[in-house]
XYZ file of C-alpha atoms in Angstrom:
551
model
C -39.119 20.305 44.125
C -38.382 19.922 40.512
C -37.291 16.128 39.803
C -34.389 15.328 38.083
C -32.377 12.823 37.192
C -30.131 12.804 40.145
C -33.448 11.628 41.766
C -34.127 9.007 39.410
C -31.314 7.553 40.262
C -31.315 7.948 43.801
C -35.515 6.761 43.956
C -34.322 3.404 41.759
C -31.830 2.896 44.501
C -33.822 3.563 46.935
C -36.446 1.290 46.237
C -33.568 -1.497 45.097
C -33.792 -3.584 48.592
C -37.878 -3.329 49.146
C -38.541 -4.885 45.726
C -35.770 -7.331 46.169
C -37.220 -8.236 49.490
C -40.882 -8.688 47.818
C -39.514 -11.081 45.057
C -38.378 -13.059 48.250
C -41.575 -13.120 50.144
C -42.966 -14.125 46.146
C -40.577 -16.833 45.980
C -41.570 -18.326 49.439
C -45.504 -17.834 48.735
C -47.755 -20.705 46.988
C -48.009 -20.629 43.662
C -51.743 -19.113 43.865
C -50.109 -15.971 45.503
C -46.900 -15.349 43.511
C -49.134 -13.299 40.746
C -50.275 -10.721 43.679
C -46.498 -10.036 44.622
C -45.583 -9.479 40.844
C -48.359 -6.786 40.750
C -47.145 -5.310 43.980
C -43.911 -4.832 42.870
C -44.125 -3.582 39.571
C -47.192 -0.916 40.801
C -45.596 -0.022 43.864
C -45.620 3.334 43.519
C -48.681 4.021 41.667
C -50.997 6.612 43.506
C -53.626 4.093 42.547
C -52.481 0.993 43.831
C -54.222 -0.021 46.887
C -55.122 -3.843 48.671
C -58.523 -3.970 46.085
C -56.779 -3.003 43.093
C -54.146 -5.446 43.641
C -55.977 -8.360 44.154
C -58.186 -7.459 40.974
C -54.806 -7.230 39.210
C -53.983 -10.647 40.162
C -57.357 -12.333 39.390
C -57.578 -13.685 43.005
C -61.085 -13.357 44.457
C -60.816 -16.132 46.815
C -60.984 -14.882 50.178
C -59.404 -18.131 51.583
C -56.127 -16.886 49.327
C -56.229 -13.792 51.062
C -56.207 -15.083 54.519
C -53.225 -17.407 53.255
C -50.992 -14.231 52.270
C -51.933 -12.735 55.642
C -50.474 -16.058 57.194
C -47.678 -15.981 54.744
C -46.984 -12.444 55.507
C -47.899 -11.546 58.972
C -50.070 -8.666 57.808
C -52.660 -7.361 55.754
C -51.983 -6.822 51.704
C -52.938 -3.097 52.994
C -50.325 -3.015 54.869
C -47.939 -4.717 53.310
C -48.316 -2.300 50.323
C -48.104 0.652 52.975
C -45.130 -0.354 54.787
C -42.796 -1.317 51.596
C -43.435 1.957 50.362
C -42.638 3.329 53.633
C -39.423 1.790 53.616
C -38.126 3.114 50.293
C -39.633 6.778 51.590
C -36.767 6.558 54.761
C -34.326 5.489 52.335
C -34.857 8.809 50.277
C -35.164 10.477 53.555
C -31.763 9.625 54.095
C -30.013 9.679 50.569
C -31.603 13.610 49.071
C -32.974 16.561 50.142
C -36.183 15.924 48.710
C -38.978 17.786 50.882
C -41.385 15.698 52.508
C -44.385 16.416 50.318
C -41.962 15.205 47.174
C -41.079 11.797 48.632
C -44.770 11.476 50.475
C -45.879 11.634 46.513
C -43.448 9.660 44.571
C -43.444 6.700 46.558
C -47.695 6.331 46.201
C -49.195 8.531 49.258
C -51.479 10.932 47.488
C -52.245 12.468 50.566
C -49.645 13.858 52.887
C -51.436 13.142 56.386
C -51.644 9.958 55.104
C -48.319 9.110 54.639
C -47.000 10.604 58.091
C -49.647 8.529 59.863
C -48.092 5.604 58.172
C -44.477 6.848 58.843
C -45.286 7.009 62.672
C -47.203 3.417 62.546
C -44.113 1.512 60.898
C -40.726 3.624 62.245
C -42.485 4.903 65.270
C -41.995 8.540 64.808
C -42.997 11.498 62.218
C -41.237 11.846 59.297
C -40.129 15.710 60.259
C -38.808 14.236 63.635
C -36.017 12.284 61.134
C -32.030 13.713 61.491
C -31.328 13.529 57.875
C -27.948 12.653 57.249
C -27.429 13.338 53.807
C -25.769 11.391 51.561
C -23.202 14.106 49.645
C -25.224 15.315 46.395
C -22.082 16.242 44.071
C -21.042 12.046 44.238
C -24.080 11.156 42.990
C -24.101 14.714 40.310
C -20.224 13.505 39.329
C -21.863 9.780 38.358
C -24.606 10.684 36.764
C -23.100 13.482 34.706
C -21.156 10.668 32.821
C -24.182 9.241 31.475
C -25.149 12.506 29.784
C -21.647 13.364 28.862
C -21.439 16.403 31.059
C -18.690 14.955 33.308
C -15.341 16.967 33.361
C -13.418 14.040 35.747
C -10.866 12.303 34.613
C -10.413 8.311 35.344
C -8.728 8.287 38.633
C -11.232 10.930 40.362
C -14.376 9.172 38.939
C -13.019 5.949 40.004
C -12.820 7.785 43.808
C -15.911 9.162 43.727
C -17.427 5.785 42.697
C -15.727 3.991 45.881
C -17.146 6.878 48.037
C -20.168 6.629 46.684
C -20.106 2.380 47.173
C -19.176 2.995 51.146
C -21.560 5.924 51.671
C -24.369 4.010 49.616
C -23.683 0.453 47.955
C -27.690 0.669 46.421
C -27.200 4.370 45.137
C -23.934 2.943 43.479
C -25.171 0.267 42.167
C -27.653 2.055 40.625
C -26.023 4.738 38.835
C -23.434 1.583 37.436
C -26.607 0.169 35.757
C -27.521 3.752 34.510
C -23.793 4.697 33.136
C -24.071 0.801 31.327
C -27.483 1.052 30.107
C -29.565 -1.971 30.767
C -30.852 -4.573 27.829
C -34.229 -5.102 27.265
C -33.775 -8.125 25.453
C -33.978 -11.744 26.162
C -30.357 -12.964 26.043
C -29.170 -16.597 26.033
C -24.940 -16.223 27.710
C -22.315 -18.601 28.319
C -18.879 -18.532 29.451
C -16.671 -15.850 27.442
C -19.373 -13.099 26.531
C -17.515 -10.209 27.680
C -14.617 -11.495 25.961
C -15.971 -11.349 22.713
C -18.177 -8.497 22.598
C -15.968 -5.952 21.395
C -14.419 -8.188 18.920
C -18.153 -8.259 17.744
C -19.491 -4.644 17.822
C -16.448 -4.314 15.816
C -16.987 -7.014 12.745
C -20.211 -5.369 12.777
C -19.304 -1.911 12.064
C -16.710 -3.739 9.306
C -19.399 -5.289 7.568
C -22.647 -2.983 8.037
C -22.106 -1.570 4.819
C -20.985 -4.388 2.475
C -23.287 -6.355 -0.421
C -24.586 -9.264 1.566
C -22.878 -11.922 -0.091
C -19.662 -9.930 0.853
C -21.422 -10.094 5.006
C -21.887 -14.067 4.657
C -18.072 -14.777 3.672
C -16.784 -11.986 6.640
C -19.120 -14.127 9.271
C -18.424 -17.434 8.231
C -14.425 -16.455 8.835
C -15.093 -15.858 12.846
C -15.862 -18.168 15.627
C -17.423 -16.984 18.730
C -16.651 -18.470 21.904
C -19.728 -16.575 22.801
C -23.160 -15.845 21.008
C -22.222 -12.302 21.510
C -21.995 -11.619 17.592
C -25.910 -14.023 17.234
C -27.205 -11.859 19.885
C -26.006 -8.494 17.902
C -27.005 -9.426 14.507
C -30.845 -10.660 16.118
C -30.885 -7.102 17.181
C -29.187 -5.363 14.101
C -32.246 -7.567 11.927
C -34.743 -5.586 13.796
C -33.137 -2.399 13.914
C -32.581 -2.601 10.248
C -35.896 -4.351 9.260
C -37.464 -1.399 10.523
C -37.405 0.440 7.975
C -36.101 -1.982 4.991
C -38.168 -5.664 5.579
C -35.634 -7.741 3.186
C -32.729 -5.905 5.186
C -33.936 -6.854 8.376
C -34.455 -10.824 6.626
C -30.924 -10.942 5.453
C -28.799 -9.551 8.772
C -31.409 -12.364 11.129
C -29.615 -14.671 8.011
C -26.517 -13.814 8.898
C -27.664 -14.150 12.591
C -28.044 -18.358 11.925
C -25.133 -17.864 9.938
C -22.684 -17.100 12.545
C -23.298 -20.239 14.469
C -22.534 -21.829 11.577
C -19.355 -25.046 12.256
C -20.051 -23.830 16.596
C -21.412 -27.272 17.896
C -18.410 -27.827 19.744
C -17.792 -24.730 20.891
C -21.340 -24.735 22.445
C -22.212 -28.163 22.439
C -25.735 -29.552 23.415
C -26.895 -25.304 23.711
C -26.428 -24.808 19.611
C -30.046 -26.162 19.528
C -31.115 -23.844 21.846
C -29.521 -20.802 19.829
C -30.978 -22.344 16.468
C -33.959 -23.031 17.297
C -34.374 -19.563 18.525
C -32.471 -18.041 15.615
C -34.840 -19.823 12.999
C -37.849 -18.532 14.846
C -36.130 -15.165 14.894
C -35.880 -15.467 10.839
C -39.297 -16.500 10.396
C -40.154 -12.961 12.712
C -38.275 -10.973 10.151
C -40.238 -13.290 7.086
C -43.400 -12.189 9.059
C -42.653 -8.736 9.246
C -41.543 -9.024 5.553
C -45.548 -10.272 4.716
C -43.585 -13.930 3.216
C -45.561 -15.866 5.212
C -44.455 -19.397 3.391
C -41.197 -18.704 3.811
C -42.036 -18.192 7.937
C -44.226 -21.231 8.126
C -40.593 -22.693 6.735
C -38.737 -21.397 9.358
C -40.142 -21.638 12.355
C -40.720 -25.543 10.997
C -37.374 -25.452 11.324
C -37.049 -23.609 14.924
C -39.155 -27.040 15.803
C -37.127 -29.425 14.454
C -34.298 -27.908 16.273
C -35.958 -28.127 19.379
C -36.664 -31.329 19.461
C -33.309 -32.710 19.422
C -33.134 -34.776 22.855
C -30.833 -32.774 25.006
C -29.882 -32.383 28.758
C -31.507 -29.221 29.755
C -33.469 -27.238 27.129
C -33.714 -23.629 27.711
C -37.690 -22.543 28.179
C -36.779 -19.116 27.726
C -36.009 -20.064 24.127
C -39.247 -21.734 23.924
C -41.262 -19.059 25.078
C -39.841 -16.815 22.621
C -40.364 -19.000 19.884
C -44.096 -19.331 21.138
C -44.483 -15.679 21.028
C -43.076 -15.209 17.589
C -44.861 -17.753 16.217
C -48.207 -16.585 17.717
C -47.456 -13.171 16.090
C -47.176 -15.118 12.729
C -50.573 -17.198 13.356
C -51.921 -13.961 14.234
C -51.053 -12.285 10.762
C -52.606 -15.403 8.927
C -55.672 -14.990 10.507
C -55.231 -18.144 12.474
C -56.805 -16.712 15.448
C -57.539 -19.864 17.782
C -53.704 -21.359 17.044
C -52.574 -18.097 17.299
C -53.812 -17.723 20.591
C -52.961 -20.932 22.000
C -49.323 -19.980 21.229
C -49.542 -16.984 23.489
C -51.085 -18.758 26.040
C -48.246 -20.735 25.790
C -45.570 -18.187 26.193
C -47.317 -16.644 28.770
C -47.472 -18.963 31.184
C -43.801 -19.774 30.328
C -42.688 -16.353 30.717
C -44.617 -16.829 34.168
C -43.039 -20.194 35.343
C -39.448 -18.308 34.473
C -40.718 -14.708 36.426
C -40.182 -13.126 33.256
C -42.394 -10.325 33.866
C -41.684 -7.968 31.021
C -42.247 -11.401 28.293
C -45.201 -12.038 29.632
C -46.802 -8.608 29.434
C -45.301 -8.273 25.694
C -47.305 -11.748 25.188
C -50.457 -10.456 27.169
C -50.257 -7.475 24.138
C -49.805 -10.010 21.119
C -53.092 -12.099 22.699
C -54.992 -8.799 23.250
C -53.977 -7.660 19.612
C -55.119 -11.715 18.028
C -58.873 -11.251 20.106
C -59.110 -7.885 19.210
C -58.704 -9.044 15.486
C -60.720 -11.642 16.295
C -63.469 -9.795 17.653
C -63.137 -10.844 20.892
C -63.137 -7.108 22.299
C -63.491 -8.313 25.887
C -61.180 -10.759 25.825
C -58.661 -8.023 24.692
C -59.346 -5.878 27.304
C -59.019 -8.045 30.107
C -55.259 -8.926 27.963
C -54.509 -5.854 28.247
C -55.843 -4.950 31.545
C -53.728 -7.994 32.800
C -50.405 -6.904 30.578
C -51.146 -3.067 32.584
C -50.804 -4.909 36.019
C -47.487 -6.657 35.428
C -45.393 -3.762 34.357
C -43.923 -0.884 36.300
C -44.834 2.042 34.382
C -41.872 4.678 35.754
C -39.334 1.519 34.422
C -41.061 0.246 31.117
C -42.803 3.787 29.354
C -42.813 2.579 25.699
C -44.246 -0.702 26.907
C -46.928 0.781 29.190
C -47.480 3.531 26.560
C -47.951 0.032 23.763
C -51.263 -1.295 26.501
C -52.725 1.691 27.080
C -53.089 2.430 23.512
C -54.249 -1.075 22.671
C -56.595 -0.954 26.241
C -57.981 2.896 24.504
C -58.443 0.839 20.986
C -60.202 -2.132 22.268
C -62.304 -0.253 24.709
C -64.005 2.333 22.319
C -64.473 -0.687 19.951
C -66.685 -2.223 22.441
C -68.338 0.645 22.788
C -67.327 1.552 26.655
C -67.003 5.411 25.816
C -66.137 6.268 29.015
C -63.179 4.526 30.194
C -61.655 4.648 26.394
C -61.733 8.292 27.090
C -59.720 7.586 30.606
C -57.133 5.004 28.902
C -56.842 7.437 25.590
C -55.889 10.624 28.014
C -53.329 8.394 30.080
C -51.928 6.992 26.850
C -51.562 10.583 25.973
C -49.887 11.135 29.124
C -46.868 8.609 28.231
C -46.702 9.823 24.545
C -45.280 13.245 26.177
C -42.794 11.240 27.831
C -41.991 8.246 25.263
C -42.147 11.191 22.066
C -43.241 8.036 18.989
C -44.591 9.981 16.094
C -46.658 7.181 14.591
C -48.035 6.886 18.680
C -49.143 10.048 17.990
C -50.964 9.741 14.501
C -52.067 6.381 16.173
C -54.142 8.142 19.223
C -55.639 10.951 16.950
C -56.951 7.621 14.921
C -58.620 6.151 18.213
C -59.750 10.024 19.175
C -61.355 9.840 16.046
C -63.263 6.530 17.146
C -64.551 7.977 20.315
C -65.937 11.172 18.016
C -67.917 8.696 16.405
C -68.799 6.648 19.291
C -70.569 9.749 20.785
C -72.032 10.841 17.694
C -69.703 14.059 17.212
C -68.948 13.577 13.708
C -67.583 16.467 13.290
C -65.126 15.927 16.175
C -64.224 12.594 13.736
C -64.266 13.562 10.890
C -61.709 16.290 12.305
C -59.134 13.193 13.918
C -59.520 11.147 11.263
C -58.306 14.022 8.428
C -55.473 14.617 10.896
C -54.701 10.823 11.328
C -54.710 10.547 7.405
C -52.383 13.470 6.865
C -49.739 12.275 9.560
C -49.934 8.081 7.876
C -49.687 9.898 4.663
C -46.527 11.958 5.396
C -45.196 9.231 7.070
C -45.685 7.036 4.238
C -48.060 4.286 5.766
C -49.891 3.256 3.040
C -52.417 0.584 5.287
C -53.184 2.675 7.824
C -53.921 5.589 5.233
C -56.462 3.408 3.663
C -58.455 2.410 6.824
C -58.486 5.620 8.624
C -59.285 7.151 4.811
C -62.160 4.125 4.543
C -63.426 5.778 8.118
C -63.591 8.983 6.830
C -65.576 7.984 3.958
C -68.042 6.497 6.408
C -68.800 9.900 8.422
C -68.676 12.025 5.215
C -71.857 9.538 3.898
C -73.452 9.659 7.128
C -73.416 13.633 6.514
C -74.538 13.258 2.892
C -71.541 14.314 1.335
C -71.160 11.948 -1.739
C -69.103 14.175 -3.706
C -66.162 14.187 -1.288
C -67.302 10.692 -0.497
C -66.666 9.356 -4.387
C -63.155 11.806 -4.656
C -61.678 10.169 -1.154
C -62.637 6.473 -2.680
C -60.765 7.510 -5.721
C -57.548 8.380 -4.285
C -58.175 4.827 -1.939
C -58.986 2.365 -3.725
C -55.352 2.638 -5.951
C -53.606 2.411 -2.587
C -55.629 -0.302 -1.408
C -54.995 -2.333 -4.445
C -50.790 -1.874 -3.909
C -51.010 -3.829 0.040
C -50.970 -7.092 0.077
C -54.535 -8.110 1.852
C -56.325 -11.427 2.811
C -59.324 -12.395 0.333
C -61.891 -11.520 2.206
C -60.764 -8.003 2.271
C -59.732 -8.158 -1.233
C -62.919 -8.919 -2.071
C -64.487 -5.785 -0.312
C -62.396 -3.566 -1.972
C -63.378 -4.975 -5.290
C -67.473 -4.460 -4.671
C -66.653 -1.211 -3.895
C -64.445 -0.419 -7.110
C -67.490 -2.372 -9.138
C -69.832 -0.131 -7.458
C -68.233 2.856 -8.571
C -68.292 2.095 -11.972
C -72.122 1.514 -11.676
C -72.775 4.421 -9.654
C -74.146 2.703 -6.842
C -72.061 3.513 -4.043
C -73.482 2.973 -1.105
C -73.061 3.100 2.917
C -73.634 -0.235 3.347
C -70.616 -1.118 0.891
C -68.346 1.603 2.760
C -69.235 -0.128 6.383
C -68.137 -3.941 5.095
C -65.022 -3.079 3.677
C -64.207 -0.595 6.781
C -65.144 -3.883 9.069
C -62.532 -6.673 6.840
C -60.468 -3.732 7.059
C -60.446 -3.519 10.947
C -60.341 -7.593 11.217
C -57.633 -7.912 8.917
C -54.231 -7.941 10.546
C -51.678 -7.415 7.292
């Protein structure tokens, strides 16, 4: 049966009170444990999920741990895993008209007789000897037809549909709420009076979007927030607008700080949680702006805030700040600080069960060792960032590791499962649609040409990586993936297109702002140019600084 989004919303609903009711059985485990519940929650549904992979996930090997969650639990991990998934299956059972062979699949059973031999164990009779009492498809249609704007009702029949819907199915209701709303991906920091204020905010934003920034300053310095609604927006905006224009995205994370300008009393003992997190937010958008003094400045800053002797500092904040300034470490080439930072956030993001910080940290540390050269250190990052994430909830992210896992794998050379992690990354690019993703995983095809000595397979990925960062205008990627091509094109003998590609390079090269050990490979090779003795030796040190060198 063809799976849309009416099913979407009724699986998430579905599977609402199982994965509430594992994050209670994690919160009741020993500490040792917790890590195995995370992965079973977030995987749950994964056709590849089973007892082994789960406790591989988790890094426990300890056999004395696994008799401890079978105390704990009152079962096997096998069976734990089989009867939670069980449990969402009767739910769907009950809620759509799914077929059985549909809800055998999505819920992890890759083989039918397998799921209706667990069915029978747990509920105590086959799934086809159910009465299906269906909840009524056209509530759920009406709900979810807002979302995509395809909804004809008007106020007082959605609002009677909705209460329908919350006495037929509280879950499924629930559910499609959070779907109509949208949900926020990012770290928020709330007090009293949020809701209050946030329209009052989405609307001095719109006022001011489009004004000189001096013109911005004066407008945010006129409003006080009983809420960091309007620091929370701007933090947001700065990224948004950094994307594309650095000193953009430096001056709205300005006017972030800015607006908690004269709020001490308003927040009290908390403004030093909000400015200590808003500094190290500015020295992100510094970072991402390549002014790395005027980073090191602010996150000095973040510090100093920080360490003002209050009540009850919020760890959150500090795990952010952790993150952003291992990011910063990272792009200064200060590998060993860098990663100390991460491990930082990471086990903070842990302590707090916040799952989806801790997997963008795991990426951050596998990114820093794979600059570092630590290529199996960033694999088992990544491998661990893949286990703590729920792929059907968090694409983009899961799309992010298995890029970086296909990258650091056919660096170190293991051919074969870079090939596995480049065709699921693939996969999720169908489904997440990034452009650069795309240009990205021709890049790492091109690797893997290389790897198994089809050159002409790389030198094919490589030309189409080069077009798609030169149409996109991504002048450091063009220069490594052009410095690549170089490389395969002298294995093969061919100086002549060899010396024309350095020529075109070397300009663009010169224009990005690189460390000095780079900088210094790039001038050999301009110096050998002009004395003829270009060489493949030359081409393979500056294609190395260029790999290691994270600007």
């Amino acid at each position: 049966m063809f799976w849309d989004e009416r099913y979407d919303v009724a699986f998430k609903a579905a599977a609402q009170a199982t994965r509430a009711r594992i994050q209670r059985d994690r919160a009741r485990a020993p500490n040792a444990l917790r890590k195995v519940f995370t992965v079973v929650s977030r995987r749950l549904f994964h056709p590849m999920l089973n007892a082994t992979e789960a406790w591989k996930a988790a890094g426990i090997k300890d056999s004395a741990l696994m008799a401890t969650f079978a105390q704990s639990t009152d079962t096997s991990l096998r069976r734990y895993i089989a009867e939670a998934r069980i449990e969402v299956a009767s739910v769907l059972m009950m809620t759509t008209d799914l077929d059985l062979g549909s809800i055998s699949e999505r819920v992890g059973f890759t083989y039918h007789p397998t799921f209706t031999e667990n069915y029978k164990r747990f509920k105590g009779k086959l799934p086809s000897e159910e009465v299906r009492e269906l909840l009524p498809p056209p509530l759920i249609d009406d709900a979810v037809s807002l979302k995509a704007g395809r909804g004809l009702l008007d106020a007082t029949a959605m609002v009677g549909h909705i209460e329908e819907l919350m006495r037929l199915s509280p879950p499924a209701a629930r559910c499609i709420r959070e779907k109509i709303c949208g949900a926020d991906p990012e770290p928020k920091i709330t007090v009293d009076g949020a809701h209050d204020d946030q329209l009052k905010a989405e609307g001095l934003w719109q006022a001011i979007r489009d004004l000189p920034f001096a013109e911005q300053c004066q407008q945010v310095r006129r409003y006080l927030f009983c809420s960091p609604v309007l620091f929370d927006l701007l933090r947001k905006m700065s990224r948004r607008e950094g994307h594309t224009d650095h000193k953009r995205g430096v001056e709205v994370a300005q006017l972030a700080l800015l607006s908690l300008e004269n709020s001490d009393r308003v927040f009290g003992d908390r403004i030093h949680d909000l400015r200590a997190f808003g500094w190290a937010w500015l020295g992100n958008a510094y970072r991402l702006a390549l002014d790395f003094l005027a980073a090191a400045a602010a996150f000095a800053q973040a510090d100093r805030e920080w360490a003002v002797p209050r009540a009850k500092p919020d760890q959150l904040v500090l795990a952010n700040i952790c993150h952003l300034k291992g990011a910063l470490r990272m792009m200064r080439r200060e590998y060993v600080k860098a990663t100390q930072d991460l491990d930082h956030a990471c086990s903070l993001f842990r302590q707090l069960d916040q799952i989806n910080g801790e997997a963008r940290a795991l990426i951050y540390r596998g990114i820093t060792n794979g600059y570092a050269g630590k290529l199996g250190e960033a694999v088992e990052d990544f491998q661990e960032a893949a286990g703590l994430i729920d792929e059907d909830d968090e694409k983009e992210m899961a799309f992010a590791i298995r890029g970086g896992l296909a990258n650091a794998l056919v660096r170190a050379g293991e051919a074969q499962s870079a090939e596995r992690e480049l065709e699921h990354a693939r996969q999720l690019h169908r489904i997440v649609g990034d452009p650069m993703g795309s240009i990205k995983l021709d890049w790492i095809e091109g690797d893997l040409g290389e790897l198994h000595d089809n050159l002409e397979k790389a030198k094919s990925f490589y030309t189409a990586a080069r077009v798609g960062f030169r149409d996109a205008e991504e002048r450091r990627y063009f220069g490594m993936v052009s410095v690549d091509l170089m490389t395969i094109h002298s294995r093969q003998g061919e100086w002549e297109t060899v010396a024309a590609l350095v020529a075109e390079t070397l300009p663009i090269l010169g224009s990005l702002s690189l460390h000095s050990e780079t900088v210094a490979a790039v001038g050999l090779l301009a110096e050998a140019i002009e004395a003829q003795g270009l060489s493949s030796r030359l081409l393979n040190d500056l294609r190395v600084a260029l790999r290691q060198d994270p600007l």
